[in-house]
Coordinates of C-alpha atoms in Angstrom, one line a residue:
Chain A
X1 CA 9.4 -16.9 -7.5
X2 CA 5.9 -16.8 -6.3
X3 CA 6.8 -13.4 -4.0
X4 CA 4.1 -12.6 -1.8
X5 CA 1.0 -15.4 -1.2
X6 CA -1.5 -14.7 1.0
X7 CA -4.4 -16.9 1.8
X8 CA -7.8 -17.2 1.5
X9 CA -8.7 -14.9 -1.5
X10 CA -11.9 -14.4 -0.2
X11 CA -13.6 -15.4 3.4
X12 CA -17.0 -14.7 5.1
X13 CA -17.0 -14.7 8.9
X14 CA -19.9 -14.6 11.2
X15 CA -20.0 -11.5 14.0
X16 CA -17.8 -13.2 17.0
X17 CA -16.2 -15.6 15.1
X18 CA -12.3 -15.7 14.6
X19 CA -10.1 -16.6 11.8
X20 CA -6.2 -16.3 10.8
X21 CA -5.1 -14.4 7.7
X22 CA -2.0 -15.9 6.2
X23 CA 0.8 -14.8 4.8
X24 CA 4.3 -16.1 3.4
X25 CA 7.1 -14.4 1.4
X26 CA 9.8 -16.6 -0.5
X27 CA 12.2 -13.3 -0.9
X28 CA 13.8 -13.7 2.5
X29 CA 12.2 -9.9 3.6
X30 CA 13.4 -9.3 7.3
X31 CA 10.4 -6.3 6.9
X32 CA 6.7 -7.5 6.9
X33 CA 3.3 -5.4 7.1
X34 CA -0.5 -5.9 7.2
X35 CA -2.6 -3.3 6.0
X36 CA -6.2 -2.8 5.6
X37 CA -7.6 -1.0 2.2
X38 CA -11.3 0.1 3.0
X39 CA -12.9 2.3 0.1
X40 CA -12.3 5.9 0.4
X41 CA -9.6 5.6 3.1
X42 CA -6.9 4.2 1.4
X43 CA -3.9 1.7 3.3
X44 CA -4.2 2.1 7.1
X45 CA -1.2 0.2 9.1
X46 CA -2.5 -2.9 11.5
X47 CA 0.9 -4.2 12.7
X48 CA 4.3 -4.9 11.1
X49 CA 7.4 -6.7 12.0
X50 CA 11.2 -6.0 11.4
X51 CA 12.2 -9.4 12.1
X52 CA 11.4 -12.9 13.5
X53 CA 10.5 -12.5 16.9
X54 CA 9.6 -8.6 16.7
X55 CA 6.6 -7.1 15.8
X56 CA 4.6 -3.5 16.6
X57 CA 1.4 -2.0 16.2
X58 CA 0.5 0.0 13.5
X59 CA -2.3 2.4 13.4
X60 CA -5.2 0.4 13.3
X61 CA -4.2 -2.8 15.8
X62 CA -7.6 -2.9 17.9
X63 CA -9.3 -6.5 17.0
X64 CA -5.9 -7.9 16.2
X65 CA -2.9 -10.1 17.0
X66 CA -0.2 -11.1 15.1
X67 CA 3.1 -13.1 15.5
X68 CA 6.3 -13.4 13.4
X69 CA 7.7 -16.4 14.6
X70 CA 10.0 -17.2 11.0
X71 CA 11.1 -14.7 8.2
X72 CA 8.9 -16.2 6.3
X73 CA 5.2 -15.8 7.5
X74 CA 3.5 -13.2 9.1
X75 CA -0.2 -14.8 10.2
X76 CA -2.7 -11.9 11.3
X77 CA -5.1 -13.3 14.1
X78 CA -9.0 -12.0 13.8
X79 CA -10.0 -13.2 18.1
X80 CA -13.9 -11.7 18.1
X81 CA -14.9 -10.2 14.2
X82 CA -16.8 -7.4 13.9
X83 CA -18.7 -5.9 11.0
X84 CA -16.0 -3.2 11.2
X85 CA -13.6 -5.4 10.3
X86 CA -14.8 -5.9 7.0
X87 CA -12.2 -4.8 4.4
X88 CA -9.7 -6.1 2.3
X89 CA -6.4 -6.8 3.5
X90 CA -2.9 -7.1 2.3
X91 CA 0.3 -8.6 3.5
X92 CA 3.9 -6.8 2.1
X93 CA 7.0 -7.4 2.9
X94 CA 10.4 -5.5 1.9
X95 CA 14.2 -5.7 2.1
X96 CA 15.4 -3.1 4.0
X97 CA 11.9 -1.6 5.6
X98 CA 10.1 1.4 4.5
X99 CA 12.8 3.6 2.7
X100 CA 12.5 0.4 0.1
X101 CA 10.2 -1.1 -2.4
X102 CA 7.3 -2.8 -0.6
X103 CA 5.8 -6.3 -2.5
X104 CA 2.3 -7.1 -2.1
X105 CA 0.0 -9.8 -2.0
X106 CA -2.9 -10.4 -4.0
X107 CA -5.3 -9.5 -0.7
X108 CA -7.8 -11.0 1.3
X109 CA -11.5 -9.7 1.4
X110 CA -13.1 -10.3 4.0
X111 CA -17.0 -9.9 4.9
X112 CA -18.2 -10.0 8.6
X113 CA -22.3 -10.3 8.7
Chain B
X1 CA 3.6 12.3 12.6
X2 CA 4.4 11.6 9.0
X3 CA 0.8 12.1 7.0
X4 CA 0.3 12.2 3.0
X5 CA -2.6 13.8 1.3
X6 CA -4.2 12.9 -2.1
X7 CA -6.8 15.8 -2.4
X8 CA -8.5 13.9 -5.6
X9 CA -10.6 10.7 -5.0
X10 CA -11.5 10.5 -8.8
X11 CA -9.9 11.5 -11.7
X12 CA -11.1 11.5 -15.2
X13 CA -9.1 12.3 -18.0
X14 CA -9.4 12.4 -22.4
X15 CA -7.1 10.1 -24.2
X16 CA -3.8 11.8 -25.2
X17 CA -4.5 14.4 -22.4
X18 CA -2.1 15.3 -19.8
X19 CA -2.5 13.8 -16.5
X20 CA -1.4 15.3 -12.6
X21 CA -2.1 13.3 -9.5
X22 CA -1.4 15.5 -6.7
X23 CA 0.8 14.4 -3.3
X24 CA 1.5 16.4 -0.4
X25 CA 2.8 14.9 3.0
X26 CA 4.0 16.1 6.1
X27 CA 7.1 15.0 7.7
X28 CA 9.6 16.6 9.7
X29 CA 12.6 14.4 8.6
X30 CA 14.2 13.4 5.0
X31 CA 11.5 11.4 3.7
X32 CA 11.1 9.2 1.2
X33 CA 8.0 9.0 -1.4
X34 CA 6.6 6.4 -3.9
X35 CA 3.9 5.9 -6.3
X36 CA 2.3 2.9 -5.9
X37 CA -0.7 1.5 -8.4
X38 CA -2.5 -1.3 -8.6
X39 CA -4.6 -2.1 -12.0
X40 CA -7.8 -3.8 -12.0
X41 CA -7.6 -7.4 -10.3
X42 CA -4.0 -6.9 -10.0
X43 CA -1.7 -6.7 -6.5
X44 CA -0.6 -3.3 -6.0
X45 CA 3.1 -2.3 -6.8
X46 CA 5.7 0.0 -7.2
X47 CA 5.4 2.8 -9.8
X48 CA 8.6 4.8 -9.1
X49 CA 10.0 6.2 -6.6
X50 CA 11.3 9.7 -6.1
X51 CA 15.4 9.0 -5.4
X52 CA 15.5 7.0 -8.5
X53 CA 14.3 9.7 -10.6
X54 CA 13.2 7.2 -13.3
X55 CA 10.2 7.7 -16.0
X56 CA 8.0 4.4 -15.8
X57 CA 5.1 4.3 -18.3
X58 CA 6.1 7.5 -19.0
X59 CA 4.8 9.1 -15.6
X60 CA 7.5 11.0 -13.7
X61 CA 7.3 12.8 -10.2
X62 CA 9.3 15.4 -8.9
X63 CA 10.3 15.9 -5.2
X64 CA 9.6 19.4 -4.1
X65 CA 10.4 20.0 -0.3
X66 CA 9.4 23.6 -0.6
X67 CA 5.8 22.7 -1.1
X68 CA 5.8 18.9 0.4
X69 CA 4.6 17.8 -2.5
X70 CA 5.3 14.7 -5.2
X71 CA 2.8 14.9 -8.0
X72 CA 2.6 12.4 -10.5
X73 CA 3.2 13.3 -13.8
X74 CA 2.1 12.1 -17.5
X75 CA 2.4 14.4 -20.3
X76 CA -0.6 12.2 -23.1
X77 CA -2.5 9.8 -21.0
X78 CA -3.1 5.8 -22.4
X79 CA -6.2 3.9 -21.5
X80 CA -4.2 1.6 -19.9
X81 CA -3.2 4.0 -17.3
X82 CA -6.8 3.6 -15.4
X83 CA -6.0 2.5 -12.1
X84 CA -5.8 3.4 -8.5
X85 CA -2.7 5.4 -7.6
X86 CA -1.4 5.8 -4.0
X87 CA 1.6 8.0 -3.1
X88 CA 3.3 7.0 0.0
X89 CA 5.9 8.3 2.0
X90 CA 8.5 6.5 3.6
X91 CA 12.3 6.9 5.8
X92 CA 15.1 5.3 7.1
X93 CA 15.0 4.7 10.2
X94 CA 11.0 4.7 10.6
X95 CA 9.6 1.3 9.6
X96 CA 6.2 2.8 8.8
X97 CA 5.1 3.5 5.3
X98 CA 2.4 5.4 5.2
X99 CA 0.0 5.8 2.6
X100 CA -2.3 8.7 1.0
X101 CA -5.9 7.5 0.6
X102 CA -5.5 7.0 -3.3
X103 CA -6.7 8.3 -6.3
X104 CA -8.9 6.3 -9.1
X105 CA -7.8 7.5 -12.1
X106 CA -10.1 6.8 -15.7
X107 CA -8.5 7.5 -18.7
X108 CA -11.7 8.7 -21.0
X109 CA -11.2 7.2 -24.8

């Protein structure tokens, strides 16, 4: 049961460039999330879904997109990076949504010079 | 707005000391808070979560609505409870989890 996979591990994008953040759960979640874990700040929400077909904006959604077009993935779309968008990032996804046990993925670190 | 508040970035503690992480949110509702933690080069995961009332590694948390808080609990701290801790507050019906901004914790030998 490989849970939560996100891909790459690790990426370096140029200022303007854009990129796609994957992520797929094998736990049949209805409830995905992408957050972003910069140093001192802690999790901040970008967008999650409650379904195929929905999705919403979190508190941080400026600079993204994302779509939820099966249970299982929840890509997160990066149109024009910036060096503020340099972070980590992690993809969850839970049962019931966020009264439940959230699983996470290893992350994504990403570097925008 | 729901909000949670860990006043301690860093936290160093002795060996066989006890430990505290602190926790306070803000919610207006019946909310419901975790500990999360996620050891070096490891995905972050649940630690326990209040309505379970379940001692994991030995930490436990306690649920006080009077003071909106949920501190994390350990009575003799292990090395191998270095890590960064994040309470986070959760309820049915909202789909947002929200997070506090996490405490590293560093267990002194």
């Amino acid at each position: 049961n490989a849970g939560v996979t996100q891909t790459p591990k690790f990426r370096i994008l140029k200022i303007g460039q854009s990129m796609t953040l994957q992520c797929a759960q094998d736990m049949n979640h209805n409830y995905m999330y992408w957050y972003r874990q910069d140093p001192g700040m802690g999790l901040k929400l970008i967008y999650y879904s409650v379904g195929a077909g929905i999705t919403d904006k979190g508190e941080v959604p400026n600079g993204y997109n994302v779509s939820r077009s099966t249970t299982e993935d929840f890509p997160l779309r990066l149109e024009l990076a910036a060096p503020s968008q340099t972070s980590v990032y992690f993809c969850a996804s839970s049962e019931r949504g966020a009264n439940t046990e959230a699983f996470f993925g290893q992350g994504t670190r990403l570097t925008v010079v | 707005a729901q909000r949670v508040t860990q006043p301690e970035k860093l936290l160093s503690v002795f060996k066989g000391a006890p430990v505290e992480l602190k926790c306070n949110y803000s919610y207006s509702g019946s909310p419901e808070l975790f500990w999360y933690v996620q050891y070096s080069r490891q995905r972050l995961q649940l630690l326990l979560r209040h309505i379970s009332r379940e001692s994991i590694k030995g930490f436990t948390a306690d649920l006080n609505k009077g003071e909106t808080s949920f501190h994390l609990k350990k009575p003799f701290a292990q090395e191998e409870d270095s890590a960064m801790y994040y309470c986070a507050l959760g309820n049915f019906g909202n789909e947002k989890l929200t997070f506090g901004t996490g405490t590293r914790l560093t267990i002194i030998p």
